[in-house]
Amino acid sequence: MFEPVLLRNMEVPDGHLLATYEAGGGYQALAKALREHTPDEIIDLVKQSNLRGRGGAGFPTGMKWSFVPKRAGKPKYLCCNADEGEPGTFKDRLIMERDPHQLIEGMAISAYAIGAETAYVYIRGEYVLAIRRLEQAIAEAHAKGYLGTRILGSDFSFVVHIHCGAGAYICGEETAMLDSLEGKRAQPRLKPPFPAVEGLYASPTVINNVETLACVPHIVARGPGWFRGIGPEGSPGPKLYCLSGQVLKPGLYELPMGIPLRELVEDHAGGPPPGRKIKAVIPGGVSAPLIPERGLDVRMDFDSLAAAGSMLGSAGVIVIDDSTCMVKVATRIIEFFHHESCGKCTPCREGLNWVVKVLRRVEAGQGTPGDLEQLEALCKGIFGNTFCALGDGAAMGLRAALAHFEHEFVAHIKERRCPFH
Amino acid sequence: MREKIEAAAARYPDQRSAIMPALLIAQKEYGYLPGPVLEEVADILGVERIWVYELATFYTLFHTAPVGRFHLQLCDNVSCMLRRSEDLLGHLEAVLGIERGGTTPDGLFTLSTVECLGACEMAPVMQVGDDYLGNLDIARIDALLDRLRAAAEQATDADLAAAGSAGK
């Protein structure tokens, strides 16, 4: 029987307070890490667990940590990516609002492992309650000696600062986040050098998502074998799934990695409203190509979804029923990417502007017979040719909508109207 | 304001990093960020003014023009759209007599649509001041507007802030 760990305090009254967290065994993993393990041993534990980053890319966390040079001659930094701008995704907000100490403990252990004494939590500015709760939790942790100098009598010192974003999706891209933290417009950097070698203030920097860091105390407390025993071998562990859209029970669910998408949507989230059928599901936030209903038996893990032509991404699962126009969905997705393009590279900046104009025309019933070829050509010009993954996400999303629902685009053009209005 | 900005700047080894926190502090103080405020922020931090202008015009949470006393920020991204946020937008435009992006002539309400607020489990969602209001429908929106208007009639600024919270 699967036992939720990441969400265990979600419904507990005052779950955001230190006393509640400690009562459930909180900060004992930090004490164990400092008492029983060297930093290298912690990195090894995380490697053995095969924890893959929960922000979207799924890169192995222990491996990322091991890229940090041992002797850099510069301070090392830990950055927590709490920007969470991917439409359909709200998991990190709830961790920070309801169980912020879980994140702080994870950050302290991670910082110990990589040798960082300073961390910044880059959190989107809209998340006012999460910011307030995290500030309170940091103050509590300081007062109790879980943060600060010589933590729990060890030689390890560590402070956490909050840095509020101000409304830019691109800040979730790790190098754009670093530029934003340095007080610049958030635009992605050329890699290499990778942040682990040259990141914030040109110092070695590890950037991890909130959910990734929240997994770390559990790996230390329960051991890597426990973590690896949940879900598939290639991408194990407990996973947070964000369910939204046209389902009866939208919400945040913690289940094993690798659960079938159909079970997630139909059993856990209650399926579509009465009388409606599922038409398609976006499995990992709007960057992830949608999956038509017939593909819902895919398993929700990095490798299975990649093999199915989509991706786990942020596990922001958006359910679309048969009352919805897919041209409208595609248009709204591309409008989002167009609005959020940072403007650094031409294919993304100009290409998405063009795509939006064509899609709006088609949706309004003013499309022309050549528009679908035009959209394909634009996707080809954008995909693989942009500075970061924002343009790729947009092109992949549109390609999937065109591939699976071409008939709806064609109907709009032929009938010169939206058949769903 | 200077003390708050200097305290925020102490968190960073480089003053440039403090521009974004400083702008958030300044916007809280003045309501929006006109040119002289941007220059004041640059002077307090001792950084180039162009660096401050660059950020104030890049990030959507910064306002270089005034906004109403209540900023209604309705999410219309995919999860909210699937739960009919556009009906709510149409209703708000009708009852307020403004289009999205506009401010009512009495300066009370600014209506905006925003990209994902990260609260899709309670879609459709709107942010009013510091608070998120979810699972919205037309009745809840009407009740919110009534509450905000009633508060504004007799309120000080502190009362107005509290009224925004009461909408939760």
XYZ file of C-alpha atoms in Angstrom:
589
model
C 0.000 0.000 0.000
C 1.416 3.350 -1.029
C 1.950 5.754 1.844
C 2.024 9.478 0.960
C 4.991 11.277 2.470
C 5.221 14.611 0.652
C 1.608 15.516 1.405
C 1.390 13.960 4.850
C 0.890 17.356 6.510
C -1.401 18.859 3.871
C -4.593 18.525 5.847
C -3.029 18.776 9.294
C -4.083 21.943 11.142
C -1.059 24.230 11.547
C 0.950 21.924 9.276
C 3.069 24.937 8.354
C 4.371 25.435 11.885
C 7.645 24.066 13.211
C 6.004 22.378 16.209
C 3.763 20.327 13.898
C 6.666 19.410 11.646
C 8.844 18.360 14.578
C 6.019 16.321 16.090
C 5.991 14.260 12.884
C 9.731 13.613 13.033
C 10.769 16.751 11.210
C 14.451 17.774 11.104
C 15.564 14.339 12.301
C 16.827 13.601 8.797
C 18.945 16.759 8.935
C 20.322 15.692 12.320
C 21.040 12.216 10.929
C 22.736 13.630 7.847
C 25.023 15.870 9.885
C 25.758 13.207 12.510
C 26.176 10.084 10.400
C 27.097 11.126 6.864
C 29.754 13.074 5.027
C 28.567 15.355 2.204
C 29.799 12.802 -0.361
C 27.786 10.082 1.333
C 24.634 12.210 1.039
C 25.306 12.683 -2.666
C 25.755 8.914 -2.966
C 22.478 8.250 -1.154
C 20.623 10.558 -3.545
C 22.363 8.922 -6.511
C 21.370 5.468 -5.243
C 17.779 6.604 -4.839
C 17.726 7.598 -8.526
C 15.775 10.756 -7.632
C 15.138 12.658 -10.848
C 14.388 16.384 -10.748
C 10.711 17.189 -10.332
C 10.837 20.557 -12.106
C 10.278 19.156 -15.559
C 13.508 17.961 -17.131
C 13.940 14.893 -14.924
C 17.728 15.135 -14.662
C 19.221 12.846 -11.964
C 19.605 14.996 -8.857
C 22.603 13.222 -7.316
C 24.494 13.483 -10.593
C 23.726 17.208 -10.807
C 25.116 17.668 -7.308
C 28.259 15.709 -8.142
C 29.103 18.194 -10.926
C 29.840 20.890 -8.347
C 33.628 21.240 -8.119
C 34.994 20.209 -4.718
C 37.494 23.055 -4.549
C 36.108 26.045 -6.398
C 37.771 28.838 -4.423
C 34.409 30.611 -4.501
C 31.248 30.371 -2.440
C 28.762 27.777 -3.654
C 25.058 28.472 -3.894
C 21.873 26.464 -3.714
C 18.848 27.911 -5.532
C 15.384 26.564 -5.014
C 13.251 26.949 -8.108
C 9.849 27.934 -6.725
C 8.800 30.004 -9.714
C 6.137 27.498 -10.805
C 4.731 29.267 -13.850
C 3.780 26.244 -15.948
C 0.015 26.386 -16.571
C -1.684 23.437 -14.907
C 0.881 23.230 -12.093
C 0.379 24.166 -8.447
C 2.194 21.496 -6.424
C 5.058 23.635 -5.141
C 2.686 26.339 -3.923
C 0.881 23.866 -1.690
C 4.121 22.454 -0.244
C 5.251 25.975 0.656
C 1.883 27.031 2.039
C 1.170 23.948 4.098
C 4.478 22.242 4.863
C 7.307 24.739 4.314
C 9.650 23.082 6.833
C 9.799 20.009 4.618
C 11.365 22.220 1.950
C 13.701 23.971 4.386
C 14.968 20.652 5.782
C 15.515 19.390 2.240
C 17.434 22.533 1.384
C 19.632 22.265 4.477
C 20.581 18.643 3.699
C 21.166 19.463 0.016
C 23.318 22.480 0.868
C 25.372 20.332 3.252
C 25.900 17.820 0.446
C 27.152 20.346 -2.092
C 28.986 22.606 0.342
C 26.786 25.690 0.050
C 26.309 28.109 2.923
C 23.776 30.371 1.211
C 20.567 29.580 -0.615
C 17.956 31.630 -2.393
C 14.388 30.485 -2.878
C 13.238 32.084 -6.125
C 9.483 32.196 -5.629
C 6.935 33.787 -7.913
C 5.636 37.082 -6.553
C 1.991 36.111 -6.933
C 2.369 33.471 -4.208
C 1.845 35.889 -1.318
C 0.641 33.307 1.209
C 3.443 30.869 0.331
C 6.006 33.669 0.708
C 4.592 34.642 4.100
C 4.557 31.044 5.351
C 8.071 30.373 4.094
C 9.388 33.559 5.739
C 7.793 32.489 9.006
C 9.212 28.971 8.691
C 12.723 30.252 7.975
C 12.538 32.459 11.089
C 11.334 29.512 13.177
C 14.086 27.252 11.847
C 16.706 29.893 12.636
C 15.444 30.329 16.160
C 15.644 26.575 16.744
C 19.121 26.186 15.267
C 18.159 24.286 12.100
C 19.481 27.230 10.098
C 22.288 29.649 10.933
C 25.803 29.006 12.162
C 27.099 25.622 13.366
C 23.789 23.879 12.806
C 22.958 21.302 15.513
C 26.488 21.565 16.861
C 28.140 20.635 13.555
C 30.598 22.654 11.473
C 27.884 23.317 8.898
C 26.441 26.838 8.581
C 23.638 27.732 6.231
C 21.209 30.587 5.583
C 18.149 30.742 3.313
C 16.902 33.929 1.678
C 13.682 34.438 -0.245
C 13.858 36.211 -3.597
C 10.463 37.145 -5.027
C 9.924 36.995 -8.749
C 7.758 39.567 -10.471
C 5.804 37.747 -13.134
C 7.827 36.079 -15.878
C 7.426 32.409 -16.819
C 10.932 32.291 -18.267
C 12.353 32.595 -14.721
C 11.572 28.900 -14.311
C 14.342 28.211 -16.845
C 17.309 27.780 -14.571
C 19.799 30.094 -16.264
C 17.163 32.822 -16.781
C 16.450 32.453 -13.071
C 20.115 33.158 -12.321
C 20.067 36.299 -14.459
C 16.911 37.408 -12.687
C 18.548 36.776 -9.303
C 21.468 38.896 -10.414
C 19.058 41.774 -11.067
C 18.831 41.483 -14.837
C 16.021 40.797 -17.252
C 15.361 37.071 -17.091
C 16.845 35.630 -20.246
C 18.458 32.212 -20.626
C 22.224 31.866 -20.750
C 24.284 29.886 -23.194
C 25.420 26.511 -21.801
C 28.141 25.471 -21.125
C 29.272 26.611 -18.676
C 26.585 24.838 -16.685
C 25.392 26.403 -13.431
C 27.022 23.662 -11.333
C 30.382 25.058 -12.448
C 29.547 28.705 -13.135
C 26.116 29.824 -11.972
C 24.984 32.580 -9.626
C 27.628 35.353 -9.470
C 29.782 33.030 -11.615
C 30.020 30.617 -8.668
C 29.105 26.914 -8.581
C 25.334 26.707 -8.177
C 22.796 23.930 -7.883
C 19.210 24.698 -8.860
C 16.527 22.268 -7.710
C 12.745 22.358 -7.788
C 10.704 22.563 -4.560
C 9.351 19.021 -4.875
C 12.830 17.621 -5.587
C 14.226 19.206 -2.428
C 11.208 18.035 -0.412
C 12.060 14.422 -1.351
C 15.565 14.639 0.125
C 14.757 14.355 3.876
C 12.710 11.221 3.187
C 15.547 9.621 1.227
C 17.957 10.303 4.102
C 15.480 9.113 6.747
C 14.159 6.002 4.994
C 17.070 5.124 2.754
C 17.487 5.050 -1.016
C 16.082 1.509 -1.264
C 12.710 2.679 0.029
C 12.597 5.436 -2.587
C 13.746 3.181 -5.416
C 11.124 0.633 -4.427
C 8.300 2.969 -5.446
C 7.317 3.061 -9.110
C 9.450 2.153 -12.118
C 13.200 1.598 -11.959
C 14.069 4.407 -14.365
C 12.184 7.123 -12.527
C 11.158 6.011 -9.044
C 9.677 7.656 -5.991
C 6.520 9.308 -4.766
C 5.171 11.912 -7.164
C 2.856 14.893 -6.915
C 0.266 15.132 -9.686
C -1.721 18.330 -10.233
C -5.188 17.608 -11.642
C -7.197 20.408 -13.198
C -9.569 21.227 -16.025
C -12.737 19.304 -16.774
C -12.634 16.692 -14.021
C -14.924 16.261 -11.051
C -12.209 16.299 -8.388
C -9.389 18.654 -9.355
C -6.618 18.787 -6.791
C -3.140 17.672 -5.779
C -2.545 13.930 -5.542
C 0.489 12.047 -4.246
C 0.828 8.640 -5.869
C 3.669 6.430 -7.083
C 5.587 7.498 -10.125
C 4.378 5.431 -13.058
C 0.665 5.335 -12.265
C -1.418 4.972 -15.443
C -2.775 8.312 -16.643
C -6.252 6.804 -17.054
C -6.334 5.651 -13.426
C -5.186 9.070 -12.276
C -7.858 10.915 -14.241
C -10.791 8.535 -14.005
C -10.359 6.931 -10.575
C -8.552 9.491 -8.449
C -9.805 12.722 -10.033
C -13.298 11.398 -10.685
C -13.281 11.585 -14.477
C -15.120 14.153 -16.612
C -18.419 15.841 -15.639
C -21.582 13.695 -16.017
C -22.578 13.174 -19.634
C -19.188 14.202 -20.976
C -16.327 12.157 -22.349
C -12.620 12.842 -22.118
C -11.266 14.142 -25.400
C -7.619 14.707 -24.518
C -5.265 15.190 -21.579
C -2.210 17.378 -21.245
C -0.018 15.300 -18.891
C 2.723 17.673 -17.791
C 1.736 21.310 -18.042
C 1.124 23.097 -21.337
C 4.699 22.421 -22.544
C 3.847 18.720 -22.698
C 2.228 17.511 -25.923
C -1.389 16.480 -25.350
C -2.494 12.863 -25.430
C -5.819 11.913 -27.053
C -8.229 9.740 -25.061
C -7.109 6.518 -26.728
C -3.599 7.050 -25.329
C -4.556 7.373 -21.669
C -3.170 4.003 -20.644
C 0.332 5.466 -20.672
C 2.203 5.419 -17.389
C 3.045 8.701 -15.679
C 6.826 8.657 -15.499
C 9.627 10.357 -17.397
C 10.510 7.446 -19.673
C 7.008 6.099 -20.448
C 5.657 9.522 -21.399
C 8.711 10.300 -23.509
C 8.210 7.009 -25.341
C 4.577 8.005 -25.943
C 5.663 11.278 -27.543
C 4.891 13.512 -24.592
C 6.570 14.281 -21.284
C 5.994 14.208 -17.555
C 7.166 17.812 -17.240
C 5.716 19.324 -14.089
C 2.977 16.649 -13.881
C 0.378 19.358 -14.364
C -2.409 17.167 -15.726
C -5.083 19.176 -17.568
C -8.181 17.250 -18.609
C -10.173 18.354 -21.663
C -13.655 16.966 -22.328
C -15.651 16.667 -25.548
C -17.381 20.027 -25.114
C -14.128 21.824 -25.848
C -12.695 23.149 -29.117
C -9.124 21.944 -29.551
C -8.265 24.882 -31.824
C -9.213 27.147 -28.959
C -7.046 25.157 -26.538
C -4.097 25.234 -28.954
C -4.552 28.954 -29.514
C -4.611 29.695 -25.787
C -1.489 27.618 -25.226
C 0.426 29.434 -27.948
C -0.868 32.813 -26.724
C 0.707 31.951 -23.387
C 4.102 31.112 -24.868
C 3.973 34.171 -27.098
C 3.196 36.407 -24.111
C 5.985 34.848 -22.048
C 8.696 34.722 -24.700
C 11.615 36.684 -23.254
C 12.464 38.119 -26.668
C 16.087 36.980 -26.722
C 15.973 34.795 -29.829
C 14.220 35.395 -33.124
C 12.483 32.046 -33.799
C 10.614 32.228 -30.493
C 9.963 35.985 -30.467
C 8.821 36.317 -34.090
C 7.688 32.757 -34.811
C 5.210 32.551 -31.956
C 3.790 35.951 -32.868
C 3.098 34.622 -36.347
C 1.641 31.335 -35.061
C -0.745 33.184 -32.744
C -2.043 35.317 -35.608
C -2.734 32.272 -37.794
C -4.391 30.326 -34.963
C -6.634 33.213 -33.948
C -7.719 33.536 -37.572
C -8.504 29.825 -37.880
C -10.399 29.778 -34.584
C -12.479 32.768 -35.699
C -13.476 31.007 -38.919
C -11.266 33.129 -41.135
C -8.618 30.528 -41.880
C -7.362 29.791 -45.368
C -6.559 26.401 -46.954
C -2.800 26.974 -46.637
C -2.881 27.751 -42.924
C -2.168 24.243 -41.645
C 0.914 23.937 -43.867
C 1.929 27.367 -42.643
C 1.609 26.249 -39.023
C 3.676 23.112 -39.724
C 6.354 25.228 -41.385
C 6.420 27.611 -38.436
C 6.751 24.727 -35.955
C 9.677 23.435 -37.999
C 11.288 26.862 -37.898
C 10.879 27.161 -34.138
C 11.537 23.620 -32.847
C 15.212 23.007 -32.147
C 16.164 26.504 -33.211
C 15.480 28.451 -30.053
C 17.852 29.459 -27.296
C 15.932 27.603 -24.580
C 13.108 25.086 -24.285
C 10.273 27.650 -24.255
C 9.987 27.694 -28.034
C 10.338 23.914 -28.202
C 7.496 23.487 -25.708
C 5.226 25.701 -27.779
C 6.048 23.930 -31.051
C 5.645 20.446 -29.517
C 2.269 21.379 -28.047
C 0.965 22.741 -31.327
C 2.304 19.798 -33.342
C 0.475 17.357 -31.065
C -2.794 19.288 -31.405
C -2.391 19.346 -35.197
C -1.484 15.655 -35.349
C -4.356 14.372 -33.193
C -7.081 16.888 -33.975
C -6.368 17.946 -37.546
C -10.033 17.370 -38.395
C -11.049 20.157 -36.023
C -8.662 22.633 -37.619
C -9.878 21.577 -41.078
C -13.522 21.959 -39.997
C -12.864 25.512 -38.833
C -11.346 26.395 -42.192
C -13.952 24.618 -44.344
C -17.018 25.726 -42.420
C -15.594 29.218 -41.841
C -16.691 29.092 -38.201
C -15.943 27.308 -34.954
C -18.112 24.172 -34.901
C -18.217 24.350 -31.113
C -19.760 27.831 -30.833
C 11.350 52.876 2.223
C 15.121 53.420 2.272
C 15.544 51.279 5.389
C 13.486 48.445 3.932
C 15.420 48.502 0.671
C 18.769 48.575 2.437
C 17.714 45.637 4.619
C 16.698 43.680 1.507
C 19.975 44.549 -0.224
C 21.959 43.062 2.658
C 20.853 39.605 1.523
C 22.990 39.807 -1.627
C 26.682 40.160 -2.372
C 25.810 42.417 -5.323
C 23.501 45.450 -5.067
C 22.119 44.840 -8.535
C 20.371 41.717 -7.200
C 18.395 43.945 -4.850
C 16.681 45.898 -7.644
C 13.742 43.513 -7.960
C 13.088 43.345 -4.184
C 13.477 47.133 -4.028
C 10.921 47.635 -6.793
C 8.455 45.395 -4.964
C 8.971 47.474 -1.799
C 8.586 50.738 -3.741
C 5.439 49.549 -5.479
C 3.901 48.611 -2.156
C 4.719 52.108 -0.909
C 3.515 54.132 -3.909
C 1.003 51.829 -5.618
C 2.901 51.998 -8.905
C 6.337 52.856 -10.243
C 6.564 56.225 -12.013
C 9.929 57.468 -13.315
C 10.928 59.431 -10.186
C 10.370 56.345 -8.018
C 12.547 54.254 -10.321
C 15.250 56.894 -10.029
C 14.932 56.930 -6.256
C 15.375 53.142 -6.170
C 18.479 53.423 -8.365
C 19.899 56.140 -6.115
C 19.279 54.190 -2.891
C 21.014 51.124 -4.299
C 23.705 53.093 -6.110
C 23.098 51.256 -9.392
C 22.621 52.426 -12.978
C 19.150 53.845 -13.609
C 18.843 51.917 -16.869
C 19.143 48.654 -14.903
C 16.107 49.659 -12.860
C 14.101 50.744 -15.934
C 14.946 47.428 -17.628
C 13.390 45.401 -14.838
C 10.367 47.638 -14.243
C 9.343 47.196 -17.884
C 10.122 43.463 -18.219
C 8.226 41.859 -15.350
C 4.437 41.911 -15.422
C 3.923 42.462 -11.689
C 5.527 45.911 -11.924
C 3.204 48.744 -12.931
C 4.679 51.876 -14.428
C 1.189 53.437 -14.697
C -1.389 53.751 -11.903
C -3.825 50.908 -11.241
C -7.165 51.070 -9.416
C -7.464 50.683 -5.646
C -8.587 47.108 -6.264
C -6.730 45.243 -8.980
C -8.847 42.350 -10.212
C -6.501 39.901 -11.937
C -8.499 37.119 -13.542
C -6.605 34.069 -14.785
C -7.682 32.971 -18.248
C -5.037 30.350 -18.945
C -6.023 26.837 -20.030
C -7.244 25.336 -16.723
C -9.323 28.439 -15.936
C -10.472 28.737 -19.540
C -11.789 25.151 -19.398
C -13.855 26.220 -16.396
C -15.319 29.189 -18.268
C -13.240 32.112 -17.071
C -14.282 33.968 -20.224
C -17.875 34.130 -18.958
C -16.554 35.770 -15.802
C -14.470 38.211 -17.817
C -17.521 39.162 -19.894
C -19.532 39.668 -16.729
C -16.854 41.797 -15.067
C -16.504 43.936 -18.197
C -20.265 44.439 -18.304
C -20.847 45.299 -14.667
C -17.745 47.477 -14.341
C -18.290 49.149 -17.723
C -14.650 48.690 -18.749
C -12.683 46.357 -20.977
C -9.811 44.202 -19.779
C -6.823 46.390 -19.007
C -9.100 49.296 -18.099
C -9.760 51.163 -14.848
C -13.170 52.387 -13.728
C -13.573 56.208 -13.905
C -13.781 56.390 -10.096
C -10.368 54.734 -9.891
C -11.739 51.906 -7.783
C -11.208 48.871 -10.031
C -8.628 47.836 -12.604
C -9.508 44.671 -14.508
C -6.746 42.519 -15.986
C -6.398 39.018 -17.314
C -3.222 37.235 -16.272
C -1.327 34.095 -17.159
C -1.533 31.049 -14.897
C -1.777 31.965 -11.186
C -0.691 28.461 -10.178
C -3.946 27.624 -8.425
C -5.583 25.496 -11.121
C -7.175 23.181 -8.541
C -9.614 25.994 -7.701
C -10.130 27.307 -11.229
C -11.435 29.749 -12.241
C -9.230 31.928 -10.064
C -8.723 35.635 -9.570
C -6.136 37.508 -7.541
C -7.353 40.602 -5.694
C -4.570 42.382 -3.872
C -2.669 39.713 -1.934
C -5.460 37.146 -1.997
C -6.510 34.367 -4.314
C -10.235 33.788 -4.840
C -11.034 30.432 -6.371
C -13.971 28.374 -7.614
C -15.473 31.611 -8.887
C -18.871 32.028 -10.429
C -20.910 35.099 -11.263
C -22.679 35.157 -7.878
C -19.380 35.092 -6.000
C -17.979 37.842 -8.191
C -21.033 40.042 -7.619
C -20.757 39.485 -3.874
C -17.073 40.405 -3.970
C -17.717 43.626 -5.900
C -20.468 44.607 -3.463
C -18.140 43.985 -0.549
C -15.314 45.985 -2.053
C -17.586 48.889 -3.014
C -19.168 48.994 0.446
C -15.759 49.017 2.074
C -14.501 51.735 -0.252
C -17.372 54.082 0.558
C -16.346 54.655 4.145
C -12.880 53.242 4.342
C -9.354 54.263 5.002
C -6.615 52.563 2.991
C -6.056 50.107 5.845
C -9.712 49.164 5.746
C -9.509 48.684 1.995
C -6.686 46.203 2.373
C -8.697 44.283 4.953
C -11.732 44.248 2.646
C -9.616 42.636 -0.076
C -8.752 39.861 2.353
C -12.387 39.430 3.307
C -13.098 38.241 -0.208
C -11.205 35.041 0.383
